[in-house]
Coordinates of N, CA and C in Angstrom, one line a residue:
M243 N 0.8 -1.2 0.0 CA 0.0 0.0 0.0 C 0.9 1.2 0.0
S244 N 0.7 2.2 -0.9 CA 1.5 3.3 -1.0 C 1.1 4.3 0.1
A245 N 2.1 5.2 0.5 CA 1.8 6.1 1.6 C 0.7 7.0 1.3
G246 N 0.4 7.4 0.1 CA -0.6 8.3 -0.3 C -2.0 7.7 -0.4
S247 N -2.1 6.4 -0.5 CA -3.4 5.7 -0.7 C -4.0 5.4 0.7
R248 N -5.4 5.4 0.7 CA -6.1 5.0 1.9 C -6.8 3.7 1.7
S249 N -6.9 3.0 2.8 CA -7.6 1.7 2.8 C -8.9 1.8 3.6
L250 N -9.9 1.0 3.3 CA -11.1 0.9 4.1 C -10.7 0.6 5.5
L251 N -9.7 -0.2 5.7 CA -9.2 -0.6 7.0 C -8.7 0.6 7.9
D252 N -8.3 1.7 7.2 CA -7.9 2.9 7.9 C -9.0 3.5 8.7
F253 N -10.3 3.2 8.3 CA -11.4 3.9 9.0 C -12.0 3.0 10.1
I254 N -11.6 1.8 10.2 CA -12.1 0.9 11.2 C -11.5 1.3 12.6
Q255 N -12.3 1.4 13.6 CA -11.8 1.9 14.9 C -11.3 0.7 15.8
T256 N -11.1 -0.4 15.2 CA -10.6 -1.6 15.9 C -9.2 -1.9 15.3
P257 N -8.2 -2.3 16.1 CA -6.9 -2.6 15.6 C -7.0 -3.7 14.5
V258 N -6.3 -3.5 13.4 CA -6.2 -4.5 12.3 C -4.7 -4.6 11.9
M259 N -4.3 -5.9 11.7 CA -3.0 -6.2 11.2 C -3.1 -7.0 9.9
V260 N -2.3 -6.8 9.0 CA -2.3 -7.7 7.8 C -0.9 -8.2 7.6
G261 N -0.8 -9.5 7.4 CA 0.5 -10.2 7.2 C 0.6 -10.9 5.8
D262 N 1.8 -10.9 5.3 CA 2.0 -11.6 4.1 C 2.0 -13.1 4.3
P263 N 2.2 -13.9 3.2 CA 2.2 -15.4 3.3 C 3.3 -15.9 4.3
D264 N 4.3 -15.1 4.5 CA 5.4 -15.6 5.4 C 5.1 -15.1 6.9
G265 N 3.9 -14.5 7.1 CA 3.5 -14.1 8.4 C 4.2 -12.8 8.9
C266 N 4.7 -12.0 8.0 CA 5.3 -10.7 8.3 C 4.3 -9.5 8.1
V267 N 4.5 -8.5 8.9 CA 3.6 -7.3 8.8 C 3.7 -6.6 7.5
V268 N 2.6 -6.4 6.8 CA 2.6 -5.5 5.7 C 1.7 -4.3 5.9
Y269 N 0.9 -4.3 6.9 CA 0.0 -3.2 7.2 C -0.6 -3.3 8.6
V270 N -0.6 -2.2 9.3 CA -1.4 -2.0 10.5 C -2.2 -0.7 10.4
N271 N -3.5 -0.8 10.8 CA -4.3 0.4 10.7 C -4.0 1.4 11.8
P272 N -4.5 2.7 11.6 CA -4.3 3.7 12.6 C -4.8 3.3 14.0
A273 N -5.9 2.5 14.1 CA -6.3 2.1 15.4 C -5.3 1.2 16.1
F274 N -4.6 0.3 15.3 CA -3.5 -0.5 15.9 C -2.4 0.4 16.3
E275 N -2.0 1.4 15.5 CA -0.9 2.3 15.9 C -1.2 3.0 17.2
T276 N -2.5 3.4 17.3 CA -2.9 4.1 18.6 C -2.9 3.2 19.8
D277 N -3.6 2.1 19.7 CA -3.7 1.1 20.8 C -2.3 0.6 21.2
F278 N -1.5 0.3 20.3 CA -0.2 -0.4 20.6 C 1.0 0.6 20.6
R279 N 0.7 1.9 20.3 CA 1.7 2.9 20.3 C 2.9 2.6 19.4
V280 N 2.7 2.1 18.2 CA 3.7 1.8 17.3 C 3.3 2.0 15.9
P281 N 4.1 2.8 15.1 CA 3.7 3.1 13.7 C 4.1 2.0 12.8
L282 N 3.4 1.9 11.7 CA 3.7 0.9 10.7 C 5.2 0.9 10.3
E283 N 5.8 2.0 10.2 CA 7.2 2.1 9.7 C 8.1 1.3 10.6
E284 N 7.8 1.2 11.9 CA 8.6 0.5 12.9 C 8.4 -1.0 12.9
V285 N 7.2 -1.5 12.4 CA 6.9 -2.9 12.4 C 6.9 -3.6 11.1
A286 N 6.8 -2.8 10.0 CA 6.7 -3.4 8.6 C 7.9 -4.4 8.4
G287 N 7.5 -5.6 7.9 CA 8.5 -6.6 7.6 C 8.8 -7.5 8.8
Q288 N 8.4 -7.2 10.0 CA 8.6 -8.0 11.2 C 7.6 -9.1 11.2
P289 N 8.0 -10.3 11.8 CA 6.9 -11.3 12.0 C 5.8 -10.8 12.9
L290 N 4.6 -11.1 12.5 CA 3.4 -10.6 13.3 C 3.6 -11.0 14.8
A291 N 4.0 -12.2 15.0 CA 4.1 -12.8 16.4 C 5.1 -12.0 17.2
N292 N 6.1 -11.4 16.6 CA 7.1 -10.6 17.4 C 6.6 -9.3 18.0
L293 N 5.4 -8.9 17.6 CA 4.8 -7.7 18.1 C 4.2 -8.0 19.5
F294 N 4.2 -9.2 20.0 CA 3.6 -9.6 21.2 C 4.6 -10.4 22.1
A295 N 4.4 -10.4 23.4 CA 5.3 -11.2 24.3 C 4.6 -12.4 24.8
G296 N 5.4 -13.3 25.3 CA 4.9 -14.5 26.0 C 3.9 -15.3 25.3
G297 N 2.8 -15.6 26.0 CA 1.7 -16.4 25.5 C 1.0 -15.8 24.3
G298 N 1.0 -14.4 24.3 CA 0.4 -13.7 23.1 C 1.2 -14.0 21.9
R299 N 2.5 -14.0 22.0 CA 3.4 -14.3 20.8 C 3.0 -15.7 20.3
E300 N 2.9 -16.7 21.2 CA 2.7 -18.1 20.8 C 1.3 -18.2 20.2
A301 N 0.3 -17.5 20.7 CA -1.1 -17.6 20.2 C -1.1 -17.0 18.8
V302 N -0.5 -15.9 18.6 CA -0.5 -15.2 17.2 C 0.3 -16.1 16.3
L303 N 1.5 -16.6 16.7 CA 2.3 -17.5 15.8 C 1.5 -18.7 15.4
R304 N 0.8 -19.4 16.3 CA 0.0 -20.6 16.0 C -1.1 -20.2 15.0
A305 N -1.8 -19.1 15.2 CA -2.9 -18.7 14.3 C -2.4 -18.4 12.9
V306 N -1.3 -17.7 12.9 CA -0.7 -17.3 11.6 C -0.2 -18.5 10.8
V307 N 0.5 -19.4 11.5 CA 1.0 -20.6 10.8 C -0.2 -21.4 10.3
R308 N -1.2 -21.6 11.1 CA -2.4 -22.4 10.7 C -3.1 -21.7 9.5
V309 N -3.4 -20.4 9.6 CA -4.1 -19.7 8.5 C -3.3 -19.6 7.2
C310 N -2.0 -19.2 7.3 CA -1.2 -19.1 6.1 C -0.8 -20.4 5.5
G311 N -0.8 -21.4 6.4 CA -0.4 -22.8 5.8 C -1.6 -23.5 5.3
S312 N -2.8 -23.0 5.4 CA -3.9 -23.7 4.9 C -4.1 -23.7 3.4
Q313 N -3.6 -22.8 2.7 CA -3.8 -22.6 1.3 C -5.2 -22.4 0.9
S314 N -6.1 -22.0 1.8 CA -7.5 -21.8 1.6 C -7.8 -20.4 2.2
T315 N -8.5 -19.6 1.4 CA -8.9 -18.2 1.9 C -10.1 -18.3 2.8
T316 N -10.6 -19.5 3.1 CA -11.8 -19.6 3.9 C -11.5 -19.9 5.3
D317 N -10.2 -20.2 5.7 CA -9.9 -20.6 7.0 C -9.8 -19.4 7.9
A318 N -10.1 -19.6 9.2 CA -10.0 -18.5 10.2 C -9.7 -19.2 11.5
E319 N -9.2 -18.4 12.4 CA -8.9 -18.9 13.8 C -9.3 -17.8 14.8
R320 N -9.9 -18.2 15.9 CA -10.3 -17.2 16.9 C -9.5 -17.6 18.2
F321 N -9.1 -16.5 18.9 CA -8.4 -16.7 20.2 C -8.4 -15.4 21.0
S322 N -8.0 -15.6 22.2 CA -8.0 -14.4 23.1 C -6.5 -14.0 23.3
L323 N -6.3 -12.7 23.5 CA -4.9 -12.2 23.7 C -5.0 -11.2 24.8
L324 N -4.0 -11.2 25.7 CA -3.8 -10.2 26.8 C -2.6 -9.5 26.5
V325 N -2.7 -8.1 26.4 CA -1.5 -7.3 26.1 C -1.6 -6.1 27.1
D326 N -0.6 -6.0 27.9 CA -0.5 -4.9 28.9 C -1.8 -4.8 29.7
D327 N -2.3 -5.9 30.2 CA -3.6 -5.9 31.0 C -4.8 -5.5 30.2
R328 N -4.7 -5.5 28.9 CA -5.9 -5.3 28.0 C -6.2 -6.6 27.3
G329 N -7.4 -7.0 27.4 CA -7.8 -8.2 26.7 C -8.4 -8.0 25.3
Y330 N -8.1 -8.9 24.4 CA -8.6 -8.8 23.0 C -9.1 -10.1 22.6
K331 N -10.2 -10.1 21.8 CA -10.7 -11.3 21.1 C -10.1 -11.1 19.7
V332 N -9.4 -12.1 19.2 CA -8.8 -11.9 17.9 C -9.4 -12.9 16.9
L333 N -9.6 -12.4 15.7 CA -10.0 -13.2 14.6 C -8.9 -13.1 13.6
A334 N -8.3 -14.2 13.3 CA -7.2 -14.3 12.3 C -7.9 -15.0 11.1
S335 N -7.9 -14.3 9.9 CA -8.6 -14.9 8.8 C -7.6 -14.9 7.6
A336 N -7.8 -15.9 6.7 CA -7.0 -15.9 5.5 C -7.4 -14.9 4.5
V337 N -6.4 -14.4 3.8 CA -6.6 -13.4 2.7 C -5.7 -13.7 1.6
E338 N -6.3 -13.6 0.4 CA -5.5 -14.0 -0.8 C -4.4 -12.9 -1.0
A339 N -3.2 -13.4 -1.2 CA -2.0 -12.6 -1.4 C -1.5 -12.7 -2.9
E340 N -0.4 -12.1 -3.2 CA 0.1 -12.2 -4.5 C 0.4 -13.6 -4.9
G341 N 0.2 -13.9 -6.2 CA 0.5 -15.3 -6.7 C -0.4 -16.4 -6.2
G342 N -1.6 -16.0 -5.7 CA -2.5 -17.0 -5.1 C -2.1 -17.6 -3.8
R343 N -1.0 -17.1 -3.2 CA -0.6 -17.5 -1.9 C -1.6 -16.9 -0.8
V344 N -1.6 -17.5 0.4 CA -2.5 -17.1 1.4 C -1.7 -16.3 2.5
G345 N -2.2 -15.1 2.8 CA -1.7 -14.2 3.8 C -2.7 -14.3 5.0
V346 N -2.6 -13.3 5.9 CA -3.5 -13.3 7.1 C -3.9 -11.9 7.4
I347 N -5.1 -11.7 7.9 CA -5.6 -10.5 8.5 C -6.0 -10.7 9.9
L348 N -5.6 -9.9 10.8 CA -6.0 -10.1 12.2 C -6.8 -8.9 12.7
L349 N -8.0 -9.2 13.2 CA -8.9 -8.1 13.8 C -8.9 -8.3 15.3
L350 N -8.5 -7.3 16.0 CA -8.3 -7.4 17.5 C -9.4 -6.6 18.1
V351 N -10.4 -7.2 18.7 CA -11.6 -6.5 19.3 C -11.3 -6.5 20.8
R352 N -11.3 -5.3 21.3 CA -11.0 -5.1 22.7 C -12.1 -5.6 23.6
E353 N -11.8 -6.4 24.6 CA -12.7 -6.9 25.6 C -12.9 -5.9 26.7
S354 N -14.0 -6.0 27.3 CA -14.2 -5.1 28.5 C -13.3 -5.6 29.6
A355 N -12.9 -4.6 30.5 CA -12.0 -5.0 31.6 C -12.6 -6.1 32.4
G356 N -13.9 -6.1 32.6 CA -14.5 -7.1 33.4 C -14.4 -8.5 32.8
E357 N -14.6 -8.6 31.5 CA -14.5 -9.8 30.8 C -13.1 -10.4 30.9
A358 N -12.1 -9.6 30.7 CA -10.7 -10.0 30.9 C -10.4 -10.5 32.3
R359 N -10.9 -9.8 33.2 CA -10.7 -10.1 34.6 C -11.4 -11.5 34.9
V360 N -12.6 -11.7 34.4 CA -13.3 -13.0 34.6 C -12.5 -14.1 34.0
Q361 N -11.9 -13.9 32.8 CA -11.1 -14.9 32.1 C -9.9 -15.3 33.0
S362 N -9.3 -14.2 33.5 CA -8.1 -14.5 34.3 C -8.5 -15.2 35.6
F363 N -9.6 -14.9 36.2 CA -10.1 -15.6 37.4 C -10.3 -17.0 37.1
G364 N -10.9 -17.3 35.9 CA -11.2 -18.7 35.5 C -10.0 -19.5 35.4
R365 N -8.9 -18.9 34.9 CA -7.6 -19.7 34.8 C -7.0 -19.9 36.2
E366 N -7.1 -18.9 37.0 CA -6.4 -18.9 38.3 C -7.2 -19.8 39.3
I367 N -8.5 -20.0 39.2 CA -9.2 -20.8 40.1 C -8.9 -22.3 40.0
Q368 N -8.4 -22.7 38.9 CA -8.2 -24.2 38.6 C -7.2 -24.7 39.6
T369 N -6.1 -24.0 39.9 CA -5.1 -24.5 40.8 C -5.6 -24.8 42.2
P370 N -6.3 -23.8 42.9 CA -6.8 -24.1 44.2 C -7.9 -25.2 44.2
L371 N -8.7 -25.3 43.1 CA -9.6 -26.4 43.0 C -8.9 -27.8 43.0
D372 N -7.8 -27.8 42.3 CA -7.0 -29.1 42.2 C -6.4 -29.4 43.6
E373 N -5.9 -28.3 44.2 CA -5.3 -28.5 45.6 C -6.4 -29.0 46.6
L374 N -7.6 -28.4 46.5 CA -8.6 -28.8 47.4 C -9.0 -30.3 47.2
S375 N -9.1 -30.7 45.9 CA -9.4 -32.0 45.6 C -8.4 -33.0 46.2
A376 N -7.1 -32.7 46.0 CA -6.1 -33.5 46.6 C -6.1 -33.6 48.1
C377 N -6.4 -32.5 48.8 CA -6.6 -32.4 50.2 C -7.7 -33.3 50.7
L378 N -8.9 -33.2 50.0 CA -10.0 -34.1 50.4 C -9.7 -35.6 50.2
A379 N -9.0 -35.9 49.1 CA -8.6 -37.3 48.9 C -7.7 -37.8 50.0
S380 N -6.7 -36.9 50.4 CA -5.8 -37.3 51.5 C -6.5 -37.5 52.8
I381 N -7.4 -36.6 53.1 CA -8.2 -36.7 54.4 C -9.0 -38.0 54.3
A382 N -9.7 -38.3 53.2 CA -10.5 -39.5 53.1 C -9.6 -40.8 53.3
E383 N -8.4 -40.7 52.8 CA -7.5 -41.9 52.9 C -7.1 -42.1 54.4
H384 N -7.0 -41.1 55.2 CA -6.6 -41.2 56.6 C -7.8 -41.2 57.6
A385 N -9.0 -41.2 57.1 CA -10.1 -41.2 58.0 C -10.3 -42.6 58.6
T386 N -9.9 -42.7 59.9 CA -10.0 -44.0 60.6 C -10.5 -43.7 62.0
G387 N -10.9 -44.7 62.7 CA -11.4 -44.5 64.1 C -12.9 -44.5 64.2
P388 N -13.4 -44.2 65.4 CA -14.8 -44.3 65.6 C -15.6 -43.2 64.9
D389 N -15.1 -42.1 64.5 CA -15.8 -41.1 63.8 C -15.6 -41.1 62.3
S390 N -14.9 -42.2 61.8 CA -14.5 -42.2 60.4 C -15.7 -42.2 59.5
Q391 N -16.8 -42.8 59.8 CA -18.0 -42.8 58.9 C -18.5 -41.4 58.8
A392 N -18.6 -40.7 59.8 CA -19.1 -39.3 59.8 C -18.1 -38.4 59.0
Q393 N -16.8 -38.7 59.1 CA -15.8 -37.9 58.4 C -15.9 -38.2 56.9
R394 N -16.1 -39.5 56.6 CA -16.2 -39.9 55.1 C -17.5 -39.3 54.5
I395 N -18.5 -39.2 55.3 CA -19.8 -38.5 54.7 C -19.5 -37.0 54.5
A396 N -18.8 -36.4 55.4 CA -18.5 -35.0 55.3 C -17.6 -34.7 54.1
I397 N -16.6 -35.6 53.9 CA -15.7 -35.5 52.8 C -16.4 -35.7 51.5
A398 N -17.3 -36.7 51.4 CA -18.1 -36.9 50.2 C -18.9 -35.7 49.9
D399 N -19.5 -35.0 50.9 CA -20.3 -33.8 50.7 C -19.3 -32.7 50.1
G400 N -18.1 -32.6 50.7 CA -17.1 -31.7 50.2 C -16.8 -31.9 48.7
V401 N -16.6 -33.2 48.4 CA -16.2 -33.5 47.0 C -17.4 -33.2 46.0
R402 N -18.6 -33.4 46.4 CA -19.8 -33.0 45.6 C -19.8 -31.5 45.4
C403 N -19.6 -30.7 46.5 CA -19.5 -29.3 46.4 C -18.4 -28.8 45.4
L404 N -17.3 -29.5 45.6 CA -16.1 -29.2 44.7 C -16.5 -29.4 43.2
D405 N -17.2 -30.5 43.0 CA -17.6 -30.9 41.6 C -18.5 -29.8 41.0
R406 N -19.4 -29.3 41.9 CA -20.4 -28.3 41.4 C -19.6 -27.0 41.1
V407 N -18.6 -26.6 41.9 CA -17.8 -25.4 41.6 C -17.0 -25.6 40.3
R408 N -16.5 -26.8 40.1 CA -15.8 -27.0 38.8 C -16.7 -26.9 37.6
K409 N -17.9 -27.4 37.8 CA -18.9 -27.3 36.6 C -19.2 -25.9 36.4
W410 N -19.4 -25.1 37.4 CA -19.7 -23.6 37.2 C -18.5 -22.9 36.6
A411 N -17.3 -23.2 37.0 CA -16.1 -22.6 36.5 C -15.9 -23.0 35.0
D412 N -16.1 -24.3 34.7 CA -16.0 -24.8 33.3 C -17.1 -24.1 32.4
G413 N -18.3 -23.9 33.0 CA -19.4 -23.3 32.2 C -19.1 -21.8 31.9
V414 N -18.5 -21.1 32.9 CA -18.1 -19.7 32.7 C -17.0 -19.6 31.6
A415 N -16.0 -20.5 31.7 CA -14.9 -20.5 30.7 C -15.4 -20.8 29.3
A416 N -16.3 -21.8 29.2 CA -16.9 -22.1 27.9 C -17.7 -21.0 27.3
S417 N -18.5 -20.3 28.2 CA -19.3 -19.2 27.6 C -18.4 -18.0 27.2
L418 N -17.3 -17.8 27.9 CA -16.4 -16.7 27.5 C -15.7 -17.1 26.2
K419 N -15.3 -18.3 26.0 CA -14.7 -18.7 24.7 C -15.6 -18.5 23.5
K420 N -16.9 -18.8 23.7 CA -17.9 -18.6 22.7 C -18.1 -17.1 22.4
G421 N -17.9 -16.3 23.5 CA -18.2 -14.8 23.4 C -17.8 -14.2 22.2

């Protein structure tokens, strides 16, 4: 795209990135430049994934490899991305590039702060739930003596409650992924 020409993507108020078939940046729209504080001139030619850190880099790389490697312009990938405590829902879609090769366009829709926080909570709650499950199993294993039957009943009640919490946590996570 020449410096003097304008694209329809320039007018979209949501960050957009376009990558060539090799997964390198060929375009970012003004909304991307504003949100990520980086002009196209600084990122042009770099791998799309290198614009992100940690798990975000891996998620973008995985999506770009899958979409660009598909050889079909109908493929798309959806995933979540967390950048500087801002959550994004990302749609990576195939786009026809020069010579019939497949490139990629990424649309980054900002999530509300509450939704990103809930997703983070959903990931963080799994560890204490696993620890609680292990504790209950250990207590059940050592429940002996005259009160052991009452202890086992209480432990079984605790396990049922834990299972209900897991189902709720899984339901919240599933609904956010569909989001």
